[in-house]
mmCIF file of C-alpha atoms in Angstrom:
data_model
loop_
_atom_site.group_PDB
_atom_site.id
_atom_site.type_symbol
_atom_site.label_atom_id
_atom_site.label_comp_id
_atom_site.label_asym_id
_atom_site.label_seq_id
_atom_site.Cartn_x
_atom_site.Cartn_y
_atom_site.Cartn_z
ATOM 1 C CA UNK A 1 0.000 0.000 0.000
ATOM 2 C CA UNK A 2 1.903 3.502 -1.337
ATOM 3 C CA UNK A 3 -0.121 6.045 0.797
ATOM 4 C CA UNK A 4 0.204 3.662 4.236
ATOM 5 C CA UNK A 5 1.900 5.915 7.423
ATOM 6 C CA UNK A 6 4.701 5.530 8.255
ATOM 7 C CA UNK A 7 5.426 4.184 11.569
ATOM 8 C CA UNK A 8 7.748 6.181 14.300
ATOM 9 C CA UNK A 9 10.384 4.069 14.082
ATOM 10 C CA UNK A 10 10.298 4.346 10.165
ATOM 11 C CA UNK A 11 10.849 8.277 10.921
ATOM 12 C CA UNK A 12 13.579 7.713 13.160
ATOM 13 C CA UNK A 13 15.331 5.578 11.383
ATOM 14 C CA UNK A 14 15.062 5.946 7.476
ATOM 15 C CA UNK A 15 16.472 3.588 4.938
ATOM 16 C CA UNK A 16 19.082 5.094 2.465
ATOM 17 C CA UNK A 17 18.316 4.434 -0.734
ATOM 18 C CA UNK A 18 20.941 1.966 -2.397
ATOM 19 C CA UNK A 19 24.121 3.028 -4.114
ATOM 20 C CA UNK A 20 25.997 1.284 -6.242
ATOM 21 C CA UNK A 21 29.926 1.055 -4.751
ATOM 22 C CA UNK A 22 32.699 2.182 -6.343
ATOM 23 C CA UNK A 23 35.028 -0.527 -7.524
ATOM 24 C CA UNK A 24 37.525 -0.779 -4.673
ATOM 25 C CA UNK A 25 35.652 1.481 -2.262
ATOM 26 C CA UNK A 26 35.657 0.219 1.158
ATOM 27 C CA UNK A 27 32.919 1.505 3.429
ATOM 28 C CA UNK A 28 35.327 0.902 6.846
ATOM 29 C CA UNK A 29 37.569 3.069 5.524
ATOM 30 C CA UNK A 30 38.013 6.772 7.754
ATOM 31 C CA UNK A 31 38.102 9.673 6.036
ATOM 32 C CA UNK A 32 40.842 10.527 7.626
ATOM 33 C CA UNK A 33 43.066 8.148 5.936
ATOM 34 C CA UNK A 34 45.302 5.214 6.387
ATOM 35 C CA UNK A 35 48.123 5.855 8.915
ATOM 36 C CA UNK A 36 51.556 4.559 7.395
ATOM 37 C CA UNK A 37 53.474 2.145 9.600
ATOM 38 C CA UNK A 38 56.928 3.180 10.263
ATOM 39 C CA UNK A 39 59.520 1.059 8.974
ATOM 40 C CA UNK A 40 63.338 0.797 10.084
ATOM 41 C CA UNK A 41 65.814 1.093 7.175
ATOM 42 C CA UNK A 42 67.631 -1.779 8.445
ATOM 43 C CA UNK A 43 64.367 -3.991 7.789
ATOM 44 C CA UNK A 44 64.143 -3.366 4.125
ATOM 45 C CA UNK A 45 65.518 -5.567 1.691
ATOM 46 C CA UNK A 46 69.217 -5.227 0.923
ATOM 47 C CA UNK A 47 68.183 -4.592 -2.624
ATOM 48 C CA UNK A 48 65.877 -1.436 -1.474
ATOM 49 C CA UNK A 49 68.847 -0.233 1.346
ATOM 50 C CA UNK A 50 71.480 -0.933 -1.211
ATOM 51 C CA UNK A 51 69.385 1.796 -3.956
ATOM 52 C CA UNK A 52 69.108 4.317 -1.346
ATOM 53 C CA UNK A 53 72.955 4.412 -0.659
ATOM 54 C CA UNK A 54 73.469 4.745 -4.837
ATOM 55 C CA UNK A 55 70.918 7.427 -4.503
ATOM 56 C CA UNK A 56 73.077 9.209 -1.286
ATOM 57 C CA UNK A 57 76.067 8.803 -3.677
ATOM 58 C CA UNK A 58 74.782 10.063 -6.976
ATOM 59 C CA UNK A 59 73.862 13.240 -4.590
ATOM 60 C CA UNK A 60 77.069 13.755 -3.389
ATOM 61 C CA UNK A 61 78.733 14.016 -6.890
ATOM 62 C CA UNK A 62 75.858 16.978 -7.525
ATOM 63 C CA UNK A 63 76.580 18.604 -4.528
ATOM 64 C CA UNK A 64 80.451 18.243 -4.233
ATOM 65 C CA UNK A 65 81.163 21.597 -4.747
ATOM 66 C CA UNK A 66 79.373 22.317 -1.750
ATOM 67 C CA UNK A 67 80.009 19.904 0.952
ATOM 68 C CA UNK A 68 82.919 18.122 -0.715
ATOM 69 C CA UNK A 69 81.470 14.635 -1.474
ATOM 70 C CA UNK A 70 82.140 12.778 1.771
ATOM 71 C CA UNK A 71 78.432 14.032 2.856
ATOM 72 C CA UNK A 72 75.499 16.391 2.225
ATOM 73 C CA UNK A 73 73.544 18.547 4.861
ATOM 74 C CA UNK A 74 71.793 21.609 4.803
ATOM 75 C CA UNK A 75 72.827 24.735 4.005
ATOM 76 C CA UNK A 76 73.359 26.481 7.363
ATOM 77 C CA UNK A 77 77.031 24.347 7.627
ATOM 78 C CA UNK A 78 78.643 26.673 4.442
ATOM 79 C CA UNK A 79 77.206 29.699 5.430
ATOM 80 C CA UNK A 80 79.722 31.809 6.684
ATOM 81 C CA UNK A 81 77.374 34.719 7.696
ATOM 82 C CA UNK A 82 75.421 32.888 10.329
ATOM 83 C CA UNK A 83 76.318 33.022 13.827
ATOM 84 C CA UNK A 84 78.671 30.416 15.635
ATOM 85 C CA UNK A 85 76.184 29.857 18.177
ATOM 86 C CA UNK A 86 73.446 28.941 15.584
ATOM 87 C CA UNK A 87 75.614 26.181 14.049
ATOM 88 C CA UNK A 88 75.618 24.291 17.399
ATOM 89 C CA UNK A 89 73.716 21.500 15.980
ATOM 90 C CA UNK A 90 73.179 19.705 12.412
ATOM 91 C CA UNK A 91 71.891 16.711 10.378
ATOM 92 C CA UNK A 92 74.008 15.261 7.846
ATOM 93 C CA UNK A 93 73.929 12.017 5.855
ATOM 94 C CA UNK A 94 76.885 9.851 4.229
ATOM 95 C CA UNK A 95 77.308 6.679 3.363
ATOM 96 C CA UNK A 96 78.712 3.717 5.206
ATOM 97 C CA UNK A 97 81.715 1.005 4.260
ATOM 98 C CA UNK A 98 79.194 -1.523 3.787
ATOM 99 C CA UNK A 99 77.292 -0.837 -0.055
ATOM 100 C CA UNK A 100 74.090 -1.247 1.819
ATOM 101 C CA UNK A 101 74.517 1.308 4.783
ATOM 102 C CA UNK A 102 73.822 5.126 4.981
ATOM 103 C CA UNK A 103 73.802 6.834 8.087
ATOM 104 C CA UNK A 104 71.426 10.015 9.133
ATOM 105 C CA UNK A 105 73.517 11.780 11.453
ATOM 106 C CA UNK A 106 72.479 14.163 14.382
ATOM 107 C CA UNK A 107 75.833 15.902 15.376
ATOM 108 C CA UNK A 108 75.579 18.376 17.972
ATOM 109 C CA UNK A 109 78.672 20.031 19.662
ATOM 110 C CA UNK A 110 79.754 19.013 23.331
ATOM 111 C CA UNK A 111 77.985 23.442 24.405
ATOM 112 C CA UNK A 112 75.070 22.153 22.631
ATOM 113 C CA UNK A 113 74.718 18.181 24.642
ATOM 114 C CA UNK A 114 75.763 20.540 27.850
ATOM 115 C CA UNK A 115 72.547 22.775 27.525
ATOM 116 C CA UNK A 116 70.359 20.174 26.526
ATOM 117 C CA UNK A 117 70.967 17.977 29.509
ATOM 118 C CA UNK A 118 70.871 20.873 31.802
ATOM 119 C CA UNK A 119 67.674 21.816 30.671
ATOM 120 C CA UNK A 120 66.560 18.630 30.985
ATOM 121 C CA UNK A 121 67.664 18.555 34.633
ATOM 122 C CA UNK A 122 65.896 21.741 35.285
ATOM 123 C CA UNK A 123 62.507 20.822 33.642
ATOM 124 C CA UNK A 124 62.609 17.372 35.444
ATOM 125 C CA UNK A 125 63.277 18.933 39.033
ATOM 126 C CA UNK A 126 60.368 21.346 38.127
ATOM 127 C CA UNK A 127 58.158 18.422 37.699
ATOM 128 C CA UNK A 128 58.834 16.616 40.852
ATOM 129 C CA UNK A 129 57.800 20.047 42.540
ATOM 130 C CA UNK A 130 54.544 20.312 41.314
ATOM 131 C CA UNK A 131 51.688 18.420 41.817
ATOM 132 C CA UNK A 132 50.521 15.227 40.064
ATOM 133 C CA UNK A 133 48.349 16.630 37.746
ATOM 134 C CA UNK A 134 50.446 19.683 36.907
ATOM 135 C CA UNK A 135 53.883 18.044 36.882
ATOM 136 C CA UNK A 136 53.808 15.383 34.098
ATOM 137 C CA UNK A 137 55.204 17.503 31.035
ATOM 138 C CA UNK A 138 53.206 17.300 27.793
ATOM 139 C CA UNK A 139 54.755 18.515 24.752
ATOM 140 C CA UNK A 140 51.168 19.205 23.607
ATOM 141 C CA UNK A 141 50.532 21.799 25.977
ATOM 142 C CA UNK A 142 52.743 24.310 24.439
ATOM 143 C CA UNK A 143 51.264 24.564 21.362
ATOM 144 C CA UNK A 144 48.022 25.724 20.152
ATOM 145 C CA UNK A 145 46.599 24.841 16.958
ATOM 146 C CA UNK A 146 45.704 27.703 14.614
ATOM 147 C CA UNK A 147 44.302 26.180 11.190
ATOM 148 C CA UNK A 148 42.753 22.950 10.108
ATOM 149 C CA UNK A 149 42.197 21.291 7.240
ATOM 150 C CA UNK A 150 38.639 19.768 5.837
ATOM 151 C CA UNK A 151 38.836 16.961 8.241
ATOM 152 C CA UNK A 152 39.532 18.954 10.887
ATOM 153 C CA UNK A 153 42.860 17.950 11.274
ATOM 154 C CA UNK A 154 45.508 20.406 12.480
ATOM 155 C CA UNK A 155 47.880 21.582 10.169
ATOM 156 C CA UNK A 156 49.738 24.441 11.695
ATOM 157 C CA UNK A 157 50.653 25.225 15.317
ATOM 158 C CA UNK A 158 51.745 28.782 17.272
ATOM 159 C CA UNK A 159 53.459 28.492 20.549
ATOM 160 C CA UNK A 160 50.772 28.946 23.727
ATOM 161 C CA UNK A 161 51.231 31.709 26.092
ATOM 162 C CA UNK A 162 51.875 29.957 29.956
ATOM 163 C CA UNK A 163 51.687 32.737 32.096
ATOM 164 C CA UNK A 164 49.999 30.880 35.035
ATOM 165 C CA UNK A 165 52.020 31.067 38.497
ATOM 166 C CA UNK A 166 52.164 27.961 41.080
ATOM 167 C CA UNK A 167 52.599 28.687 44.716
ATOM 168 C CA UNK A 168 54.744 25.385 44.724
ATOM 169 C CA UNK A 169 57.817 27.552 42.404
ATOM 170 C CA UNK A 170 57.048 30.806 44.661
ATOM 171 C CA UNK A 171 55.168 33.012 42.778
ATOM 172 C CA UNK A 172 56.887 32.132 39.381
ATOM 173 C CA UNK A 173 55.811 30.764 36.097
ATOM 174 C CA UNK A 174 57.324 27.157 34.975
ATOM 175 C CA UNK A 175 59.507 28.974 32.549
ATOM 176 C CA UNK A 176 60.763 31.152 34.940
ATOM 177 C CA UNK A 177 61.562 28.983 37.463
ATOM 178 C CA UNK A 178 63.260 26.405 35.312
ATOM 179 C CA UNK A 179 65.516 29.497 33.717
ATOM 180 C CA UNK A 180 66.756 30.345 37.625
ATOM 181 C CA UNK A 181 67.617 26.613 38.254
ATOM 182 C CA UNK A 182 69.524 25.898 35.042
ATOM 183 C CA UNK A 183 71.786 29.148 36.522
ATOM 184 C CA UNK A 184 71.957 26.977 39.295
ATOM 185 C CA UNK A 185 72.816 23.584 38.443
ATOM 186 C CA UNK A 186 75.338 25.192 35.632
ATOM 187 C CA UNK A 187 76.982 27.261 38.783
ATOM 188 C CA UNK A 188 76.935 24.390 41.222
ATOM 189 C CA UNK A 189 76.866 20.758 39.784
ATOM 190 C CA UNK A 190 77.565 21.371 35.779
ATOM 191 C CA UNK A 191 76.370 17.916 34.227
ATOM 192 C CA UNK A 192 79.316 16.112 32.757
ATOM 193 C CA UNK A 193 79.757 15.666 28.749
ATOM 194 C CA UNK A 194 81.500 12.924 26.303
ATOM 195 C CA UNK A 195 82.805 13.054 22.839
ATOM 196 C CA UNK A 196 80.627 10.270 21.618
ATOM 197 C CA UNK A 197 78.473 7.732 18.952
ATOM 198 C CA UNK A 198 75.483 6.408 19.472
ATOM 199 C CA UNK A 199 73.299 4.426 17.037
ATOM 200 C CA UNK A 200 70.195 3.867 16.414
ATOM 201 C CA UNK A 201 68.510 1.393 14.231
ATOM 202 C CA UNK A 202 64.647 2.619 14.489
ATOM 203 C CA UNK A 203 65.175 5.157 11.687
ATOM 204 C CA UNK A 204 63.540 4.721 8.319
ATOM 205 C CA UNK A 205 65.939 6.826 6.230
ATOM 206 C CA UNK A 206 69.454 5.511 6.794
ATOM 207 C CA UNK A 207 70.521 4.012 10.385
ATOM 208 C CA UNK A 208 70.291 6.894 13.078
ATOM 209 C CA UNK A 209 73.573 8.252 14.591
ATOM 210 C CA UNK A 210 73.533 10.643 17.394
ATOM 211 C CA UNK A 211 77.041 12.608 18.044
ATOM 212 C CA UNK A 212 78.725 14.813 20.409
ATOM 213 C CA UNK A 213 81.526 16.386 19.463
ATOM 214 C CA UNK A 214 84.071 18.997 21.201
ATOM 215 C CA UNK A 215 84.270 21.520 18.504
ATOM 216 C CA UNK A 216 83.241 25.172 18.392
ATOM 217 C CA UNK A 217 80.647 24.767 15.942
ATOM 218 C CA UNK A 218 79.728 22.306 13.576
ATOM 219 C CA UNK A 219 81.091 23.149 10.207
ATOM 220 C CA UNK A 220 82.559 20.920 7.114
ATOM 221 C CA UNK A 221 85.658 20.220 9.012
ATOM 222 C CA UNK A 222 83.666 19.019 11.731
ATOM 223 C CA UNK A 223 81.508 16.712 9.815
ATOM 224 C CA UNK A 224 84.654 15.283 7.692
ATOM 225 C CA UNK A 225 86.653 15.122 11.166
ATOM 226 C CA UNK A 226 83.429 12.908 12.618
ATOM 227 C CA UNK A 227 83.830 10.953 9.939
ATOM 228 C CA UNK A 228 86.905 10.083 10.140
ATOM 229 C CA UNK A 229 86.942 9.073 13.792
ATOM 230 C CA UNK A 230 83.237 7.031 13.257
ATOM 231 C CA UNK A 231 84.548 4.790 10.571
ATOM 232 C CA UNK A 232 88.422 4.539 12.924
ATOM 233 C CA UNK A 233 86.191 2.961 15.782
ATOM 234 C CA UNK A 234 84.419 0.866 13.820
ATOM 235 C CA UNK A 235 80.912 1.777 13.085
ATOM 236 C CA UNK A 236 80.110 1.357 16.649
ATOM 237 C CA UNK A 237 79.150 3.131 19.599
ATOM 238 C CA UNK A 238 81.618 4.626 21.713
ATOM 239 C CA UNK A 239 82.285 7.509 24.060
ATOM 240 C CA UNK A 240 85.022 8.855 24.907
ATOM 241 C CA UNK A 241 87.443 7.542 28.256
ATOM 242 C CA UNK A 242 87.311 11.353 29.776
ATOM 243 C CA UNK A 243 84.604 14.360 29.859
ATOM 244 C CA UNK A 244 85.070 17.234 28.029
ATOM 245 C CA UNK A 245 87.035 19.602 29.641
ATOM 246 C CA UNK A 246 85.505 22.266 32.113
ATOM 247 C CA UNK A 247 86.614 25.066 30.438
ATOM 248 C CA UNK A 248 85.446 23.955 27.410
ATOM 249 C CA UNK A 249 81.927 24.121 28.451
ATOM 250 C CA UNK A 250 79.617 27.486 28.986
ATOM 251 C CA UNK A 251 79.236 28.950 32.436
ATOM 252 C CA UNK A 252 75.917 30.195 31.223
ATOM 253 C CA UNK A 253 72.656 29.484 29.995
ATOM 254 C CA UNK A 254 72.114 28.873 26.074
ATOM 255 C CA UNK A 255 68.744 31.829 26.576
ATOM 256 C CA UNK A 256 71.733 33.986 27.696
ATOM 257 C CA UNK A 257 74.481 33.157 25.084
ATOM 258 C CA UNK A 258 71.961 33.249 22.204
ATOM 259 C CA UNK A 259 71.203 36.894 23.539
ATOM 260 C CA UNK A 260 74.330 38.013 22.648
ATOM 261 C CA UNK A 261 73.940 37.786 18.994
ATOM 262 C CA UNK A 262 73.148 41.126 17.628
ATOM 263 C CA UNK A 263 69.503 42.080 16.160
ATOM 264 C CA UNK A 264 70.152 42.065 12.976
ATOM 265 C CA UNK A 265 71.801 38.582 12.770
ATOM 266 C CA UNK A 266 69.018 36.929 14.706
#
C-alpha cells in the first residue's frame, strides 16, 4: 500500500536508498586516511637499502662543490654569515663502508649536549615540585593549533602563552623557574659531557647516529673530522674515556648566550 503511514520508528530511522559502490571502495575506511606504519631502514631488503645508498652517492657528486662529497647537509654548515652559536647543531647524511649502509647523522657540539641535559635537569626537578596533575610535562601543551584542514585535522601550530604562576615555584611561572635553576645547576653541579656515537637502528631513512663532538661549531671540518673518527672505531658506539674539559663548556645558559647575537643577525 503507497499512501500507508509511516510508523515512528520508520521516521527515526530511514532507509538510504541503495548506491551502487565504487570498484575498490571500502565503506570501513576513515576519512581521515590510512596511517603509514613506520619502517626501520635496516628492515628493508638489501636490494631497497642498497638503492638508497646509490641514490646518497649520486647526490654527493651533484653537490660536491658544496660539501665536498664525503656528505650532504643543509645549508646552514657553508654559510659563513650565520652566527657560531646557531651552528651548534646539524643533520648530515653519508654513506657507510658496507654498499648497503647510509647513516642520518644528528651531530651536535659538546655546548650544545651541555645545555640540553641541563635543561633537561631543570625541567625534570620542576616536575617533581609540582603536583601530580600539573607536573607530568606534555609537549602538547605548548602549542596551540591555529588552522585545520577539511577533516579537521591540524595543520599548523603557534606556541601557547603559559603565564599561570604555582605557589609550589614561589610566585613564578614554569619557565621562569626552570631558567633560575639551570643558573643553578650550571653554577653548582655542571652535568658532565662525552665526545661520543650512538646508534640507532629505528630510523627509516638511513641508520640513526647521534654525536657529540668537542668543537666550536659544527662546520665541514667538523663533519669530515666525525667521519673520520666514526669509521676509525668501527661503526660502533663509543664515548670517549674522559669528559670534556671544564673550560670547554659554557658557564651560562644557552637563553643567555643566544642573547648576545646582535639584532640584525638573529
Amino acid at each position: 500500500m503507497k499512501n500507508r503511514l509511516k510508523t515512528l520508528e520508520e521516521i527515526l530511522n530511514p532507509r538510504r536508498p541503495f548506491r551502487r559502490r565504487r570498484r575498490g571502495w571500502n565503506p570501513r575506511r576513515k576519512r581521515m586516511g590510512v596511517i603509514r606504519k613506520l619502517r626501520p631502514f635496516v628492515t628493508r631488503s638489501n636490494r631497497k637499502r642498497a638503492s638508497e645508498v646509490i641514490k646518497l652517492r649520486n647526490k654527493l657528486r651533484l653537490r660536491r662543490h658544496i660539501y665536498g662529497g664525503r656528505f650532504i647537509g643543509t645549508s646552514d654548515l657553508v654559510d659563513p654569515e650565520r652566527p657560531i652559536l646557531y651552528k651548534q647543531e646539524a643533520q648530515v647524511f653519508f654513506p657507510g663502508t658496507d654498499k648497503r649502509v647510509l647513516w642520518n647523522v644528528q651531530i651536535a657540539t659538546a655546548r650544545k649536549a651541555f645545555w640540553d641535559e641541563v635543561g633537561d635537569m631543570a625541567l625534570k626537578r620542576t616536575a617533581a615540585m609540582l603536583p601530580r596533575e600539573k607536573g607530568p610535562f606534555d609537549i602538547r601543551d605548548m602549542f596551540e593549533p591555529v588552522s585545520f584542514n577539511a577533516w579537521g585535522q591540524a595543520t599548523s601550530y603557534t606556541m601557547r602563552e603559559r603565564n599561570e604562576t604555582y605557589e609550589e615555584l614561589g610566585g613564578m611561572t614554569r619557565r621562569e623557574f626552570e631558567a633560575q635553576l639551570e643558573k643553578k645547576i650550571i653554577a653548582s653541579e655542571p652535568p658532565e659531557i662525552y665526545e661520543s656515537f650512538s646508534i640507532d637502528r629505528g630510523y627509516e631513512y638511513g641508520i640513526g647516529l647521534h654525536v657529540v663532538v668537542d668543537s666550536e661549531m659544527i662546520d665541514r671540518e667538523t663533519v669530515e673530522r666525525v667521519i673520520d673518527r666514526f669509521f676509525a672505531v668501527g661503526e660502533t658506539d663509543w664515548r670517549a674515556e674522559s669528559p670534556v674539559p671544564r673550560d670547554r663548556l659554557p658557564f651560562e645558559t644557552e637563553m643567555e648566550a643566544l642573547m648576545t647575537i646582535p639584532e640584525e643577525q638573529r
